[in-house]
């Protein structure tokens, strides 16, 4: 029973992370990935290769920046306009 409950909680965390990703909610995505990784560390056999790979992937995903800053385009746009105006 405990094993089934733990797996369901893990699936809920992973599904929540997926939904947070779709909503561009970086903070929730990070927290849910971290929570899922912690659950794997606490309640699963960490010596299992699949568990190790999943934990590493969740750690990598939790550090990912979902909304990176966009490059400044104002200066380039001014240069392009001035180039087009001279031709």
Phi, psi and omega in degrees: 000315180297320180296318180296317180296317179298317178295321178294319178297317178299315180297323178295317178297317180293320177294321176298320178296320178298315180294321177298321177298316180294332180270002185058037179260085186298321182295314179294319179302312180298312182298319180290323176295317178297315179298319178295319178296320178295320178297319177299319182291326184277319193244002179236162180287107183291342178284345178290132183299319180296321178294318179298316180295317180297318179297317180297319180293318178296322177296317179297316180296324182292338179269353183288136177268114184284325182241073181295151179296139180279148179294151177286123184250353184302313182296317180295320179297319178297316178298317180296317179297318180293325177295317179293325180292332182278349181255000000 
